[in-house]
Amino acid sequence: MCNNCDYTIHGRHHHFGWDNSFVPAETVAPGSTIEFQCLDSSGGQLTPGSTVGDIAKLDFGKINPVTGPIFVDGAEPGDALKVTIEMFKPSGFGWTANIPGFGLLADDFKEPALNIWKYDPASLEPALFGKNGRVPLKPFAGTIGNAPGEKGHHSVVPPRRVGGNLDIRDLAAGTTLYLPVEVAGALFSVGDTHAAQGDGEVCGTAIESPMDVVLKLDLVKDARLKTPRFTTPGPVTRHLDAKGYEVTTGIGPDLMAGAKEAVAQMVDLLAGRYQIDPVEAYMLASVCGDLRISEIVDMPNWVVSFYFPRCVFE
């Protein structure tokens, strides 16, 4: 429990997808600090004892639950919800999976795979991958947003202008996020917590990990914000930078094709150099490698790069 929080929203107060008719779990005043108990993206279907056979048993109707919603007094369409991300309380358990039909290289990796992670929730020392890999950790919430103004039930999978499944690794402790408000009260929810993720989350999953999140919710009246924006408290890649990077590229007139090529080349490099299965290299790239658009002005070809931190194996 959070001693300095105004409210605690328990994990049982979760929902699937977005709907502005959901009954709020709590009504709060602007400036309130709230602890959210967040489930992992499987909604508890995967556990420390799970095996790869459990991937086929997943109920996708229970994927990506979010805790909430929270009605913020005074929030109106046109305002922005100011979300100060104060801290995370990790669980020490996580998982990464290749789910057939999902992920950037789904056509190349058609069989399920699963890696169960155990990490120290207090020290957040890098988590062991296989025999030699150690992945630096940086907890954040992958899904964080307000209810959309459009009536009805909406999938949690795609991100929206009011937030949602953003999967932005830098929404970590210390960051301040601003979200457009489309409905009275904002109806804010959060979940899909990760212990680590690379920019791009290329296999479709990160280190999916249940944890508690402490946030402060406030309002910026009449902000007229078109899309989410955020401010970080300092550098964002120091946990990865120490040993430099291996970088592969994809070059051509299509950014998606370039992204796929850059990742595929990195999978080949990691699998060959470290004698690991290609699907393991793919999942590892998803939890700590970064896709970047290196060049997008020199027509007709663009450059997409994939950065893998050398500190994982050195």
CSV table of C-alpha atoms in Angstrom, one decimal:
chain,number,residue,atom,x,y,z
A,1,MET,CA,0.0,0.0,0.0
A,2,CYS,CA,1.1,3.6,-0.7
A,3,ASN,CA,1.3,5.6,2.6
A,4,ASN,CA,1.3,9.0,0.7
A,5,CYS,CA,-1.5,8.2,-1.7
A,6,ASP,CA,-5.0,9.6,-1.6
A,7,TYR,CA,-6.5,6.4,-3.1
A,8,THR,CA,-5.6,2.8,-4.0
A,9,ILE,CA,-7.3,1.2,-7.0
A,10,HIS,CA,-7.2,-2.5,-6.6
A,11,GLY,CA,-6.5,-4.9,-9.5
A,12,ARG,CA,-10.1,-6.2,-9.4
A,13,HIS,CA,-11.2,-2.8,-10.7
A,14,HIS,CA,-10.0,-3.6,-14.3
A,15,HIS,CA,-11.7,-3.5,-17.6
A,16,PHE,CA,-11.0,-4.7,-21.2
A,17,GLY,CA,-11.1,-2.1,-24.0
A,18,TRP,CA,-12.4,1.4,-23.8
A,19,ASP,CA,-16.0,2.5,-23.3
A,20,ASN,CA,-17.1,5.9,-22.0
A,21,SER,CA,-20.1,4.3,-20.3
A,22,PHE,CA,-18.0,2.3,-17.9
A,23,VAL,CA,-18.8,3.1,-14.3
A,24,PRO,CA,-15.8,4.8,-12.6
A,25,ALA,CA,-13.9,2.9,-10.0
A,26,GLU,CA,-13.3,6.2,-8.1
A,27,THR,CA,-14.0,9.9,-8.4
A,28,VAL,CA,-11.1,12.1,-7.5
A,29,ALA,CA,-10.2,15.8,-7.2
A,30,PRO,CA,-7.5,17.2,-9.5
A,31,GLY,CA,-4.1,16.9,-7.8
A,32,SER,CA,-4.8,13.5,-6.3
A,33,THR,CA,-2.1,10.9,-6.0
A,34,ILE,CA,-3.3,7.3,-6.7
A,35,GLU,CA,-1.8,3.9,-6.5
A,36,PHE,CA,-3.0,1.5,-9.2
A,37,GLN,CA,-2.6,-2.2,-8.9
A,38,CYS,CA,-2.0,-3.3,-12.5
A,39,LEU,CA,-2.2,-6.8,-14.0
A,40,ASP,CA,0.1,-8.0,-16.7
A,41,SER,CA,-1.0,-8.0,-20.3
A,42,SER,CA,-2.2,-11.6,-20.1
A,43,GLY,CA,-4.5,-10.7,-17.3
A,44,GLY,CA,-2.9,-13.3,-15.1
A,45,GLN,CA,-3.2,-16.1,-17.6
A,46,LEU,CA,0.6,-16.6,-17.7
A,47,THR,CA,2.4,-17.3,-14.5
A,48,PRO,CA,5.9,-18.2,-13.3
A,49,GLY,CA,5.0,-21.8,-13.9
A,50,SER,CA,3.7,-21.3,-17.5
A,51,THR,CA,5.1,-23.2,-20.5
A,52,VAL,CA,5.0,-22.5,-24.2
A,53,GLY,CA,2.0,-24.7,-24.4
A,54,ASP,CA,0.0,-22.1,-22.5
A,55,ILE,CA,0.4,-19.6,-25.4
A,56,ALA,CA,-2.2,-21.6,-27.4
A,57,LYS,CA,-4.6,-21.5,-24.4
A,58,LEU,CA,-4.7,-17.7,-24.1
A,59,ASP,CA,-8.1,-16.1,-24.1
A,60,PHE,CA,-7.5,-13.0,-26.2
A,61,GLY,CA,-10.7,-11.5,-24.9
A,62,LYS,CA,-8.9,-11.1,-21.6
A,63,ILE,CA,-5.7,-9.6,-23.0
A,64,ASN,CA,-4.4,-6.2,-21.8
A,65,PRO,CA,-6.7,-5.3,-18.9
A,66,VAL,CA,-6.4,-1.8,-17.5
A,67,THR,CA,-7.1,-0.6,-14.0
A,68,GLY,CA,-9.8,2.1,-13.6
A,69,PRO,CA,-11.5,4.1,-14.9
A,70,ILE,CA,-11.0,7.2,-12.7
A,71,PHE,CA,-13.3,10.2,-13.0
A,72,VAL,CA,-11.4,13.4,-12.4
A,73,ASP,CA,-13.7,16.2,-11.1
A,74,GLY,CA,-13.8,19.1,-13.4
A,75,ALA,CA,-12.3,17.4,-16.5
A,76,GLU,CA,-14.1,18.5,-19.6
A,77,PRO,CA,-13.5,17.9,-23.4
A,78,GLY,CA,-10.8,20.2,-24.5
A,79,ASP,CA,-8.8,19.9,-21.3
A,80,ALA,CA,-5.6,17.9,-20.9
A,81,LEU,CA,-5.1,15.4,-18.1
A,82,LYS,CA,-1.6,15.9,-16.6
A,83,VAL,CA,-0.3,12.6,-15.4
A,84,THR,CA,2.8,12.7,-13.2
A,85,ILE,CA,4.4,9.2,-13.1
A,86,GLU,CA,5.8,9.0,-9.6
A,87,MET,CA,6.9,5.4,-9.1
A,88,PHE,CA,6.6,1.8,-9.9
A,89,LYS,CA,6.5,-1.2,-7.5
A,90,PRO,CA,7.6,-4.2,-9.7
A,91,SER,CA,6.6,-7.8,-8.9
A,92,GLY,CA,9.8,-9.6,-9.9
A,93,PHE,CA,8.0,-11.8,-12.4
A,94,GLY,CA,7.7,-11.3,-16.1
A,95,TRP,CA,7.2,-13.0,-19.5
A,96,THR,CA,8.0,-12.4,-23.1
A,97,ALA,CA,6.3,-14.4,-25.9
A,98,ASN,CA,6.2,-14.9,-29.6
A,99,ILE,CA,2.5,-15.2,-30.3
A,100,PRO,CA,1.8,-16.6,-33.8
A,101,GLY,CA,0.3,-14.0,-36.1
A,102,PHE,CA,1.5,-11.1,-34.0
A,103,GLY,CA,4.6,-9.0,-34.2
A,104,LEU,CA,6.7,-7.3,-36.9
A,105,LEU,CA,8.2,-10.5,-38.2
A,106,ALA,CA,5.1,-12.6,-37.8
A,107,ASP,CA,5.6,-14.1,-41.3
A,108,ASP,CA,9.0,-15.4,-40.3
A,109,PHE,CA,8.2,-16.7,-36.8
A,110,LYS,CA,5.0,-18.8,-36.9
A,111,GLU,CA,5.6,-21.0,-33.9
A,112,PRO,CA,4.9,-19.9,-30.3
A,113,ALA,CA,7.8,-19.2,-27.9
A,114,LEU,CA,7.9,-18.1,-24.3
A,115,ASN,CA,10.6,-16.8,-21.9
A,116,ILE,CA,9.8,-16.5,-18.2
A,117,TRP,CA,11.8,-13.8,-16.4
A,118,LYS,CA,12.7,-13.5,-12.8
A,119,TYR,CA,14.2,-10.3,-11.5
A,120,ASP,CA,14.9,-8.5,-8.3
A,121,PRO,CA,12.1,-6.0,-7.8
A,122,ALA,CA,14.1,-4.0,-5.2
A,123,SER,CA,17.4,-3.5,-7.0
A,124,LEU,CA,16.2,-3.8,-10.6
A,125,GLU,CA,19.5,-5.4,-11.5
A,126,PRO,CA,19.6,-6.5,-15.1
A,127,ALA,CA,17.5,-9.7,-15.7
A,128,LEU,CA,19.1,-12.9,-16.8
A,129,PHE,CA,18.4,-14.1,-20.3
A,130,GLY,CA,19.6,-17.6,-21.1
A,131,LYS,CA,23.2,-18.3,-19.9
A,132,ASN,CA,24.9,-15.0,-20.7
A,133,GLY,CA,22.4,-12.3,-21.5
A,134,ARG,CA,21.6,-9.6,-18.9
A,135,VAL,CA,18.8,-7.2,-19.9
A,136,PRO,CA,18.7,-3.7,-18.2
A,137,LEU,CA,15.3,-2.9,-16.7
A,138,LYS,CA,13.2,0.2,-16.9
A,139,PRO,CA,9.6,-0.2,-15.7
A,140,PHE,CA,6.8,1.7,-17.4
A,141,ALA,CA,3.1,1.4,-18.2
A,142,GLY,CA,2.4,0.3,-21.8
A,143,THR,CA,-1.2,1.3,-21.8
A,144,ILE,CA,-2.2,4.6,-20.2
A,145,GLY,CA,-5.0,6.8,-21.4
A,146,ASN,CA,-8.5,8.4,-21.2
A,147,ALA,CA,-11.8,7.1,-22.6
A,148,PRO,CA,-12.5,8.1,-26.2
A,149,GLY,CA,-15.4,10.4,-26.9
A,150,GLU,CA,-17.0,8.1,-29.4
A,151,LYS,CA,-19.7,5.9,-27.9
A,152,GLY,CA,-19.4,2.1,-27.7
A,153,HIS,CA,-16.7,-0.4,-26.9
A,154,HIS,CA,-13.3,0.0,-28.5
A,155,SER,CA,-10.4,-2.4,-28.7
A,156,VAL,CA,-7.5,-1.7,-26.4
A,157,VAL,CA,-5.0,-2.8,-29.1
A,158,PRO,CA,-4.5,0.3,-31.2
A,159,PRO,CA,-3.3,3.6,-29.6
A,160,ARG,CA,-5.5,6.6,-29.9
A,161,ARG,CA,-5.3,10.4,-29.6
A,162,VAL,CA,-6.4,10.1,-26.0
A,163,GLY,CA,-3.6,7.6,-25.3
A,164,GLY,CA,-4.2,4.0,-24.7
A,165,ASN,CA,-1.8,1.2,-25.8
A,166,LEU,CA,1.1,3.6,-26.5
A,167,ASP,CA,3.9,1.3,-25.5
A,168,ILE,CA,6.3,4.2,-25.1
A,169,ARG,CA,9.3,3.0,-23.1
A,170,ASP,CA,10.1,6.5,-21.7
A,171,LEU,CA,6.8,6.8,-19.8
A,172,ALA,CA,8.8,5.8,-16.8
A,173,ALA,CA,9.1,7.2,-13.3
A,174,GLY,CA,9.7,11.0,-13.4
A,175,THR,CA,8.0,11.5,-16.7
A,176,THR,CA,5.0,13.9,-17.0
A,177,LEU,CA,2.4,12.9,-19.6
A,178,TYR,CA,-0.4,15.1,-21.0
A,179,LEU,CA,-3.5,13.4,-22.5
A,180,PRO,CA,-6.3,15.0,-24.4
A,181,VAL,CA,-9.7,14.7,-22.6
A,182,GLU,CA,-12.7,13.9,-24.8
A,183,VAL,CA,-15.4,13.0,-22.1
A,184,ALA,CA,-16.4,14.5,-18.8
A,185,GLY,CA,-14.2,13.3,-16.0
A,186,ALA,CA,-11.6,12.0,-18.5
A,187,LEU,CA,-12.2,8.4,-17.3
A,188,PHE,CA,-8.5,7.5,-17.0
A,189,SER,CA,-7.1,4.0,-16.8
A,190,VAL,CA,-3.6,2.4,-16.8
A,191,GLY,CA,-2.1,-1.1,-17.2
A,192,ASP,CA,0.0,-3.3,-19.4
A,193,THR,CA,3.0,-2.8,-17.2
A,194,HIS,CA,6.5,-3.7,-18.4
A,195,ALA,CA,9.8,-4.3,-16.7
A,196,ALA,CA,11.7,-3.5,-19.9
A,197,GLN,CA,11.0,-2.9,-23.6
A,198,GLY,CA,12.9,-1.8,-26.7
A,199,ASP,CA,11.5,1.0,-28.8
A,200,GLY,CA,9.2,-0.7,-31.3
A,201,GLU,CA,8.4,-3.8,-29.1
A,202,VAL,CA,9.1,-5.7,-32.3
A,203,CYS,CA,7.9,-9.2,-31.4
A,204,GLY,CA,4.7,-7.7,-29.9
A,205,THR,CA,5.6,-8.3,-26.3
A,206,ALA,CA,8.1,-6.8,-23.9
A,207,ILE,CA,9.0,-8.1,-20.4
A,208,GLU,CA,5.3,-8.2,-19.4
A,209,SER,CA,5.1,-7.8,-15.7
A,210,PRO,CA,2.4,-7.1,-13.1
A,211,MET,CA,3.2,-4.2,-10.9
A,212,ASP,CA,1.8,-1.3,-8.9
A,213,VAL,CA,1.9,2.3,-10.3
A,214,VAL,CA,1.8,5.5,-8.4
A,215,LEU,CA,0.5,8.5,-10.4
A,216,LYS,CA,-0.6,12.0,-9.7
A,217,LEU,CA,-3.6,13.2,-11.8
A,218,ASP,CA,-4.1,16.9,-12.5
A,219,LEU,CA,-5.8,19.1,-15.1
A,220,VAL,CA,-4.7,21.7,-17.6
A,221,LYS,CA,-7.9,23.5,-18.5
A,222,ASP,CA,-8.7,24.3,-22.2
A,223,ALA,CA,-5.3,22.9,-23.4
A,224,ARG,CA,-6.7,21.9,-26.8
A,225,LEU,CA,-4.1,19.2,-27.1
A,226,LYS,CA,-4.3,17.2,-30.3
A,227,THR,CA,-2.3,14.2,-29.3
A,228,PRO,CA,-0.4,13.0,-26.2
A,229,ARG,CA,2.9,14.6,-25.3
A,230,PHE,CA,5.3,14.1,-22.5
A,231,THR,CA,8.3,15.5,-20.7
A,232,THR,CA,11.2,13.3,-19.4
A,233,PRO,CA,13.2,14.3,-16.3
A,234,GLY,CA,16.6,13.6,-18.0
A,235,PRO,CA,18.4,11.2,-20.4
A,236,VAL,CA,16.4,8.1,-21.4
A,237,THR,CA,18.9,5.5,-22.5
A,238,ARG,CA,21.6,5.6,-19.8
A,239,HIS,CA,20.6,2.1,-18.7
A,240,LEU,CA,21.6,0.8,-22.2
A,241,ASP,CA,24.4,3.1,-23.3
A,242,ALA,CA,27.4,1.8,-21.4
A,243,LYS,CA,29.0,-0.5,-24.0
A,244,GLY,CA,27.6,1.0,-27.2
A,245,TYR,CA,25.5,-0.7,-29.8
A,246,GLU,CA,25.4,-3.1,-32.6
A,247,VAL,CA,23.3,-1.5,-35.4
A,248,THR,CA,21.7,-3.0,-38.5
A,249,THR,CA,19.8,-1.1,-41.2
A,250,GLY,CA,16.9,-1.4,-43.7
A,251,ILE,CA,17.0,0.9,-46.7
A,252,GLY,CA,14.3,1.5,-49.3
A,253,PRO,CA,11.1,3.5,-50.2
A,254,ASP,CA,8.9,1.8,-47.5
A,255,LEU,CA,9.4,2.5,-43.8
A,256,MET,CA,7.7,-0.7,-42.7
A,257,ALA,CA,9.7,-2.8,-45.1
A,258,GLY,CA,12.8,-1.1,-43.9
A,259,ALA,CA,11.9,-1.7,-40.2
A,260,LYS,CA,11.4,-5.4,-40.9
A,261,GLU,CA,14.7,-5.7,-42.8
A,262,ALA,CA,16.6,-3.9,-40.0
A,263,VAL,CA,15.1,-6.3,-37.3
A,264,ALA,CA,15.6,-9.4,-39.4
A,265,GLN,CA,19.3,-8.5,-39.9
A,266,MET,CA,19.7,-8.0,-36.2
A,267,VAL,CA,18.0,-11.4,-35.4
A,268,ASP,CA,20.5,-13.1,-37.8
A,269,LEU,CA,23.4,-11.3,-36.2
A,270,LEU,CA,22.4,-12.2,-32.6
A,271,ALA,CA,21.5,-15.8,-33.4
A,272,GLY,CA,24.8,-16.4,-35.2
A,273,ARG,CA,27.1,-14.6,-32.8
A,274,TYR,CA,25.7,-15.9,-29.6
A,275,GLN,CA,24.4,-19.3,-30.7
A,276,ILE,CA,20.8,-18.8,-29.7
A,277,ASP,CA,17.7,-19.8,-31.5
A,278,PRO,CA,16.4,-17.1,-33.9
A,279,VAL,CA,13.1,-16.8,-32.1
A,280,GLU,CA,15.1,-16.1,-28.8
A,281,ALA,CA,17.0,-13.4,-30.6
A,282,TYR,CA,13.7,-12.0,-31.9
A,283,MET,CA,12.2,-11.8,-28.4
A,284,LEU,CA,15.5,-10.4,-27.0
A,285,ALA,CA,15.4,-7.7,-29.6
A,286,SER,CA,11.9,-6.8,-28.6
A,287,VAL,CA,12.8,-6.2,-24.9
A,288,CYS,CA,15.9,-4.1,-25.3
A,289,GLY,CA,16.6,-3.1,-28.9
A,290,ASP,CA,15.5,0.2,-30.5
A,291,LEU,CA,14.1,0.9,-33.9
A,292,ARG,CA,14.9,4.4,-35.2
A,293,ILE,CA,14.2,6.3,-38.3
A,294,SER,CA,17.6,7.5,-39.2
A,295,GLU,CA,16.8,9.3,-42.4
A,296,ILE,CA,13.4,10.2,-44.1
A,297,VAL,CA,14.2,13.1,-46.5
A,298,ASP,CA,16.5,11.6,-49.2
A,299,MET,CA,13.9,10.4,-51.7
A,300,PRO,CA,13.2,7.8,-52.8
A,301,ASN,CA,14.9,5.7,-50.1
A,302,TRP,CA,14.6,6.0,-46.3
A,303,VAL,CA,16.9,4.5,-43.6
A,304,VAL,CA,15.6,2.6,-40.6
A,305,SER,CA,18.2,1.4,-38.0
A,306,PHE,CA,17.9,-1.1,-35.3
A,307,TYR,CA,20.1,-0.5,-32.2
A,308,PHE,CA,21.0,-3.5,-29.9
A,309,PRO,CA,22.8,-2.6,-26.7
A,310,ARG,CA,26.2,-4.4,-26.4
A,311,CYS,CA,25.9,-4.4,-22.6
A,312,VAL,CA,23.5,-7.3,-22.7
A,313,PHE,CA,26.3,-9.7,-23.6
A,314,GLU,CA,29.4,-7.8,-22.3
